Short mmCIF file of C-alpha atoms in Angstrom, two decimals:
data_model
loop_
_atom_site.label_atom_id
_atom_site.label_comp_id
_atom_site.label_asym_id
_atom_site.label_seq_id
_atom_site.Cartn_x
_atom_site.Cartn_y
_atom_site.Cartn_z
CA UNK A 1 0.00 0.00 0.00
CA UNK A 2 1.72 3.34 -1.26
CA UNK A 3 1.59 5.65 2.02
CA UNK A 4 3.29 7.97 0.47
CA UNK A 5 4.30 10.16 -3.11
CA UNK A 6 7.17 13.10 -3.76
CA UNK A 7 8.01 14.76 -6.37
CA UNK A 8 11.23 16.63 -5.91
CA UNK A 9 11.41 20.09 -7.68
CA UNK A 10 13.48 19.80 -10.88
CA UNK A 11 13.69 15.56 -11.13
CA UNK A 12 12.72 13.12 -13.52
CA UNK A 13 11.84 10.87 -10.52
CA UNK A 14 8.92 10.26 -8.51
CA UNK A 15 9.10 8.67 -5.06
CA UNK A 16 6.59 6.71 -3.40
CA UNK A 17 6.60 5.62 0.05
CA UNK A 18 5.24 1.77 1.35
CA UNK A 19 3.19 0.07 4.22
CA UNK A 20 6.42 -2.51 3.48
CA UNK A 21 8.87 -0.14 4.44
CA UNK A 22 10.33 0.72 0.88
CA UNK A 23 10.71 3.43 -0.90
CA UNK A 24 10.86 3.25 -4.77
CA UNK A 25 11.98 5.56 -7.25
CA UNK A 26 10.30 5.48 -10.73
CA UNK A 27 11.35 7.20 -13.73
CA UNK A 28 8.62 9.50 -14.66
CA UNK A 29 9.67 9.14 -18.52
CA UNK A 30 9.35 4.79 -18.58
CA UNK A 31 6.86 4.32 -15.94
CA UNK A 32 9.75 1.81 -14.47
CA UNK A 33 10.94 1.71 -11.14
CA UNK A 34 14.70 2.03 -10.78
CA UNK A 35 15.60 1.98 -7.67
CA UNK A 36 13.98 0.27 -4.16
CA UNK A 37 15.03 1.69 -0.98
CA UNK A 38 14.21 -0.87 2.40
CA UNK A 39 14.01 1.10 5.34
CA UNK A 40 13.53 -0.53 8.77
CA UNK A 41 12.15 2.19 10.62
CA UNK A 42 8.42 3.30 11.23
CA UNK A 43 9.42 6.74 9.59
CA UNK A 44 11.27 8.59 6.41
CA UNK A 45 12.61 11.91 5.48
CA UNK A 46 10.58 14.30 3.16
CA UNK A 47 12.04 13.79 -0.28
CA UNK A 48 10.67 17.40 -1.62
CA UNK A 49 7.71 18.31 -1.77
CA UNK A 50 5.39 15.75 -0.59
CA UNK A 51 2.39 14.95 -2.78
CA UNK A 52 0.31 12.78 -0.65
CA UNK A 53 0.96 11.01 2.49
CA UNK A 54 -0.96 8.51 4.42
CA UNK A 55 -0.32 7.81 8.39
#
């Protein structure tokens, strides 16, 4: 479940945070994802300007 979505200001990337503790990049231009973050804390750092977010 995507609890989160950022955009930062100038990037080709979009960001979206996970109930599973990830974080995935995606490349706006393919749709794909190109990087996954695993984070094993309950919380994560603003990556820009947040888009939505889900607690």
């Amino acid at each position: 479940v995507v609890s989160g979505i950022a955009m930062p200001s100038g990037s080709d990337k979009l960001y979206t945070g996970s109930t599973d503790e990830t974080v995935r990049a995606w490349d706006c231009q393919s749709g794909q994802v190109k990087h996954v973050f695993l984070f094993y804390q309950t919380y994560m750092w603003k990556l820009g300007q947040m888009l939505y977010s889900y607690h």
